mmCIF file with all atom_site columns, C-alpha atoms in Angstrom:
data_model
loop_
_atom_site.group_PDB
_atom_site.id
_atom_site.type_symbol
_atom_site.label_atom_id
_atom_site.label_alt_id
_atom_site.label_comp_id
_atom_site.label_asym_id
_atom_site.label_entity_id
_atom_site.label_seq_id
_atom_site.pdbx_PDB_ins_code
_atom_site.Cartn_x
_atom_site.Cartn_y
_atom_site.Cartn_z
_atom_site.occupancy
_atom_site.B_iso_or_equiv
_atom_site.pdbx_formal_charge
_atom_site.auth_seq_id
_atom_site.auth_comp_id
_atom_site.auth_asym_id
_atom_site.auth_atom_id
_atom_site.pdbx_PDB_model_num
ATOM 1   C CA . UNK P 1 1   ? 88.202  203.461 65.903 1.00 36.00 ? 25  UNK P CA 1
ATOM 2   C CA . UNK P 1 2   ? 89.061  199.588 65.591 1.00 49.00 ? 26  UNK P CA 1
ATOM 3   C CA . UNK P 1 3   ? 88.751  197.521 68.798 1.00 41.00 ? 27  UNK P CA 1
ATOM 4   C CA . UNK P 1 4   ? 92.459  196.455 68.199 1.00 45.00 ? 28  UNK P CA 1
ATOM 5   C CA . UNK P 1 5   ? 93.726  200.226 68.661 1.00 46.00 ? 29  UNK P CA 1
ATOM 6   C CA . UNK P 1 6   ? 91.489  200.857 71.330 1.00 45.00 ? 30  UNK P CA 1
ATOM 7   C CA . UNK P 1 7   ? 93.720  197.890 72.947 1.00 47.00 ? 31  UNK P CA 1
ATOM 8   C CA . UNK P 1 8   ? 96.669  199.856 72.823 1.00 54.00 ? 32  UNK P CA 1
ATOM 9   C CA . UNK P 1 9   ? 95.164  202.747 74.360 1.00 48.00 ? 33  UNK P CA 1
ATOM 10  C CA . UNK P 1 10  ? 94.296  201.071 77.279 1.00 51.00 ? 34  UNK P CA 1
ATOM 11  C CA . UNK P 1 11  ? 96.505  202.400 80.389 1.00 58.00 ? 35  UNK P CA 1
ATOM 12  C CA . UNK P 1 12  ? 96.332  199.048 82.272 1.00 63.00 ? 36  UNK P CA 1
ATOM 13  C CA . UNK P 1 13  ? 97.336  196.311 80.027 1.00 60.00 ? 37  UNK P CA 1
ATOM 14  C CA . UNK P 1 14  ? 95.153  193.791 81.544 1.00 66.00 ? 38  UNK P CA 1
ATOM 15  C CA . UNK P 1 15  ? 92.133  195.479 79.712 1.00 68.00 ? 39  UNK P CA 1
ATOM 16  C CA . UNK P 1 16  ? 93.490  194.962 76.466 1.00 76.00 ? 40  UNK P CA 1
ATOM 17  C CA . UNK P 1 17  ? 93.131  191.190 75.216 1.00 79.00 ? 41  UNK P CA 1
ATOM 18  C CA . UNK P 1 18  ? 89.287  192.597 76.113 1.00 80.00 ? 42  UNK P CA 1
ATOM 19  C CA . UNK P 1 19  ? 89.421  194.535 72.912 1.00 78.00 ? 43  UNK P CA 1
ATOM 20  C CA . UNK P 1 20  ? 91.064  192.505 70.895 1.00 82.00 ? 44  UNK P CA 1
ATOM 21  C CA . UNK P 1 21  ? 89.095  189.808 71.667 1.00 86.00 ? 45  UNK P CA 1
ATOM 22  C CA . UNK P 1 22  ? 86.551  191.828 70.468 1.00 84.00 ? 46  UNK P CA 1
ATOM 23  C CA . UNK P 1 23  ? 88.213  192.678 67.237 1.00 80.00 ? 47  UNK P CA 1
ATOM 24  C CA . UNK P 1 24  ? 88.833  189.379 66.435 1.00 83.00 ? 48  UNK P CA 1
ATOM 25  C CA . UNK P 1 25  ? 84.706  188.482 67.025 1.00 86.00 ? 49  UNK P CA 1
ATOM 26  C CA . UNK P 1 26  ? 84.480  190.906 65.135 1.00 81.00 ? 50  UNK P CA 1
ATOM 27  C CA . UNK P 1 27  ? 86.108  189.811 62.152 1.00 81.00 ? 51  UNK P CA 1
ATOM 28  C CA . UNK P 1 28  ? 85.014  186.307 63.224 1.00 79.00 ? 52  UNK P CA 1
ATOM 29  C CA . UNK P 1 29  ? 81.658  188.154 62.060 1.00 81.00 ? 53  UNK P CA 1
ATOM 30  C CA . UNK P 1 30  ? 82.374  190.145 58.949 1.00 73.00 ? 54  UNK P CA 1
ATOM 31  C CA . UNK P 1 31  ? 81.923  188.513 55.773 1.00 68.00 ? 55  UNK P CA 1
ATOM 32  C CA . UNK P 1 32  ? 84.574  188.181 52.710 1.00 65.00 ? 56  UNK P CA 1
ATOM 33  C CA . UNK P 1 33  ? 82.270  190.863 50.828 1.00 67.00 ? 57  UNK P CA 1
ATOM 34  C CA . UNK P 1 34  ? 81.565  193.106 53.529 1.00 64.00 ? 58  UNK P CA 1
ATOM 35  C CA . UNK P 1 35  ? 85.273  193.358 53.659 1.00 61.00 ? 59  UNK P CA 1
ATOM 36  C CA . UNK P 1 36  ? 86.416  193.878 50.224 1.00 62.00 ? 60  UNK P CA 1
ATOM 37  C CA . UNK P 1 37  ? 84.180  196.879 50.124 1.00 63.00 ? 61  UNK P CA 1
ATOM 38  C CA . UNK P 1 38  ? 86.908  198.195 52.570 1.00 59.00 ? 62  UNK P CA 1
ATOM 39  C CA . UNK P 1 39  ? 90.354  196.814 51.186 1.00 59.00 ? 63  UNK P CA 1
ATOM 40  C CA . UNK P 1 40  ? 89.588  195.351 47.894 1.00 50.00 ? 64  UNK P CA 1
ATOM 41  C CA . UNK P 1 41  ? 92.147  192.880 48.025 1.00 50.00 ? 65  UNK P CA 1
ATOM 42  C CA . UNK P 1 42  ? 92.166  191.649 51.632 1.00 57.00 ? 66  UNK P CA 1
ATOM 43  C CA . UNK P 1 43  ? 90.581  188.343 52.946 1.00 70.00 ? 67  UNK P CA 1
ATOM 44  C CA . UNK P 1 44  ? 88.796  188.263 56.126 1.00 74.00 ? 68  UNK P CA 1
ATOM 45  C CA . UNK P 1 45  ? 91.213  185.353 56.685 1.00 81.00 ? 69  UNK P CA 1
ATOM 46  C CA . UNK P 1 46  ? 94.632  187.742 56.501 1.00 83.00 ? 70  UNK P CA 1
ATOM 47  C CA . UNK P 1 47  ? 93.357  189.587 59.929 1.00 86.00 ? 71  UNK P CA 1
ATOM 48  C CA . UNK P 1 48  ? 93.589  186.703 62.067 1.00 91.00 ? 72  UNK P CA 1
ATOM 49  C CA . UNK P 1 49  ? 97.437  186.127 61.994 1.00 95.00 ? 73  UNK P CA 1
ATOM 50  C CA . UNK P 1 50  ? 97.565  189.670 63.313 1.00 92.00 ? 74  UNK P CA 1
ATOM 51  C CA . UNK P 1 51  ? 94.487  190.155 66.044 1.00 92.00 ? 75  UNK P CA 1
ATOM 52  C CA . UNK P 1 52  ? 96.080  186.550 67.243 1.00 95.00 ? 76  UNK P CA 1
ATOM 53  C CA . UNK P 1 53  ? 99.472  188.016 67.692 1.00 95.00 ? 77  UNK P CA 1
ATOM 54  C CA . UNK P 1 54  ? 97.952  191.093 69.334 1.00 91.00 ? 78  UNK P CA 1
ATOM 55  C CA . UNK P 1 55  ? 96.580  188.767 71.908 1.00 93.00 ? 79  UNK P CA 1
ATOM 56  C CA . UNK P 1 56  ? 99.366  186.721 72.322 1.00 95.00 ? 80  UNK P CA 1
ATOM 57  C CA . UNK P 1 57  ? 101.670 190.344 72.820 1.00 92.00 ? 81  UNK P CA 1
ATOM 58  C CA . UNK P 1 58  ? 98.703  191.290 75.412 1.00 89.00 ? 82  UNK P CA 1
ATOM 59  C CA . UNK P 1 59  ? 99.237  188.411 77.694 1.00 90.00 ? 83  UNK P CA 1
ATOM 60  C CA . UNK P 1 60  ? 102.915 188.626 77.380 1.00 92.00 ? 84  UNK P CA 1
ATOM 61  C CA . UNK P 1 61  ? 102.860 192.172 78.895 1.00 86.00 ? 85  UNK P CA 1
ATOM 62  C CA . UNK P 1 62  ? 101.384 191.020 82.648 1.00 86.00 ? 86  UNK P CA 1
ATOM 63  C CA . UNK P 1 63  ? 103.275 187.475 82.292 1.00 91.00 ? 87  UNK P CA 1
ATOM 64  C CA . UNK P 1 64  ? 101.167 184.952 80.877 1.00 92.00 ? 88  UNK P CA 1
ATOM 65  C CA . UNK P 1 65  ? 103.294 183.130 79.289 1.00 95.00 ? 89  UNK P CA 1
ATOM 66  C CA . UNK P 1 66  ? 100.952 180.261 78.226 1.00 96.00 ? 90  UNK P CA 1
ATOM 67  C CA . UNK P 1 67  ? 98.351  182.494 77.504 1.00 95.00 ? 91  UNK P CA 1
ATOM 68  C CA . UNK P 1 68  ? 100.523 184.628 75.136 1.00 96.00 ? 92  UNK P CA 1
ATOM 69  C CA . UNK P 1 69  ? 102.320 180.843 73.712 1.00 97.00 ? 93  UNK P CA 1
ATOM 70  C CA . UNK P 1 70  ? 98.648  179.902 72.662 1.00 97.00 ? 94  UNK P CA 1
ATOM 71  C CA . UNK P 1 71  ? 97.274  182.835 70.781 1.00 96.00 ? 95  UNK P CA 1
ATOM 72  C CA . UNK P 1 72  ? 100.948 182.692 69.308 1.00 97.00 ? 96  UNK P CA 1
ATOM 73  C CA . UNK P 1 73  ? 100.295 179.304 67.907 1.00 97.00 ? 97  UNK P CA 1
ATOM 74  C CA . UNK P 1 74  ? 97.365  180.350 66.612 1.00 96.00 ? 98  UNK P CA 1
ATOM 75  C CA . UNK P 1 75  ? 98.750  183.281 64.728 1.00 97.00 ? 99  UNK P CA 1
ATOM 76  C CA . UNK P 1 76  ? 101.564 180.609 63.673 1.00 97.00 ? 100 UNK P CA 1
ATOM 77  C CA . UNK P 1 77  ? 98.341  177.855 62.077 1.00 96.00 ? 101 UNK P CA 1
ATOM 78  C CA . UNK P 1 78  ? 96.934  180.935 60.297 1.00 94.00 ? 102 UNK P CA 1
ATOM 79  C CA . UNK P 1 79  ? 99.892  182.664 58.804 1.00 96.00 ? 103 UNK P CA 1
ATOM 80  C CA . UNK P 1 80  ? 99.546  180.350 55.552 1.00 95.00 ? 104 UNK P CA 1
ATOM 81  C CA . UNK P 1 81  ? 96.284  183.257 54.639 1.00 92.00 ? 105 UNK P CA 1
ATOM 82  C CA . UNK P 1 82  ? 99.009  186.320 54.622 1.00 93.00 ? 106 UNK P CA 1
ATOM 83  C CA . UNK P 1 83  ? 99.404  187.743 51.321 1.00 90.00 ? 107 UNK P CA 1
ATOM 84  C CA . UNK P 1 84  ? 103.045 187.799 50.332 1.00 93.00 ? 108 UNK P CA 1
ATOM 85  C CA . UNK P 1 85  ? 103.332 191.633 50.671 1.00 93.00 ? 109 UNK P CA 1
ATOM 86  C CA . UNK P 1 86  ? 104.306 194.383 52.967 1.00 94.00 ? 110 UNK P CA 1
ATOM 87  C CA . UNK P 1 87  ? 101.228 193.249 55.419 1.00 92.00 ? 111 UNK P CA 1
ATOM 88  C CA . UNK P 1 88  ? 102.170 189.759 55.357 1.00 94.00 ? 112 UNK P CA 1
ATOM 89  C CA . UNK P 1 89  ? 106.445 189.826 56.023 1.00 96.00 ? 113 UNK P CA 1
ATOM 90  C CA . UNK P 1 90  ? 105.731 192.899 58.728 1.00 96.00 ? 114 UNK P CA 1
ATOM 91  C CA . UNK P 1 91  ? 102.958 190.108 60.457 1.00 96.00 ? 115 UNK P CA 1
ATOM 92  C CA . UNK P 1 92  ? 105.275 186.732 59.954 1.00 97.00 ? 116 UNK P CA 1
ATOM 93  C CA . UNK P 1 93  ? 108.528 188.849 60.939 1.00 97.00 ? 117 UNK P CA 1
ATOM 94  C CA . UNK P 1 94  ? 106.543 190.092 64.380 1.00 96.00 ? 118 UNK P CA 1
ATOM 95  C CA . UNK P 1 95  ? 105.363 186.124 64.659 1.00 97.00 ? 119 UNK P CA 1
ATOM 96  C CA . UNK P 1 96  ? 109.222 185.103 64.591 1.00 97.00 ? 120 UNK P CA 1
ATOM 97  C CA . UNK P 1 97  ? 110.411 188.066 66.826 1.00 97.00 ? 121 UNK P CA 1
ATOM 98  C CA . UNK P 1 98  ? 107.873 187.208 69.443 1.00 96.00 ? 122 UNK P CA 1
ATOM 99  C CA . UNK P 1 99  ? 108.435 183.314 69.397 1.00 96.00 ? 123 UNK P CA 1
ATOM 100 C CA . UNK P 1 100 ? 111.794 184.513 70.445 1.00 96.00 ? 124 UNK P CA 1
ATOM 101 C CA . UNK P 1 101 ? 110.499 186.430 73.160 1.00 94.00 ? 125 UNK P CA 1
ATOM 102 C CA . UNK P 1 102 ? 108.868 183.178 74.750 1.00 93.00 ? 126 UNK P CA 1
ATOM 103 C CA . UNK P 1 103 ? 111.632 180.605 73.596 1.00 89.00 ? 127 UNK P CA 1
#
């Protein structure tokens, strides 16, 4: 199971930026190839957007704020790798809702 579901299963949501922290070293760490072998047409690149949105959503949850505006803004600089597909409006429409969130 991927360290970014294990995040949701945690029942106190301070553990969870843990495990997506270590979802995104992991994909920090996985090569283009090693990827493609799993979703052809995926870039390494396209998983950032989301695992930085997952963190920002985890430090949202016990209110921080700034923590959760950061990881948002870094989801935000990385959204330009998105495919334009089904993947890509579901991550830059959860981006928008959640810059709402913290407006």
């Amino acid at each position: 199971m991927p360290a970014h579901h294990l995040a949701d299963l945690q029942d106190d949501p301070r553990a969870e930026p843990e495990w997506d922290r270590r979802a995104l070293a992991a994909a920090d760490s996985l090569t283009a190839e090693r990827a493609r072998t799993y979703e052809p047409a995926r870039q390494v690149r396209a998983f950032h957007p989301s695992l930085h949105l997952n963190l920002a959503s985890d430090h949202l949850k016990p209110g921080e704020p700034d923590l959760a505006r950061e990881q948002l803004e870094r989801a935000v600089r990385t959204l330009d790798v998105l495919p334009e597909d089904a993947y890509g409006a579901g991550i830059r429409a959860a981006v928008d809702e959640l810059r709402q969130r913290l407006r």
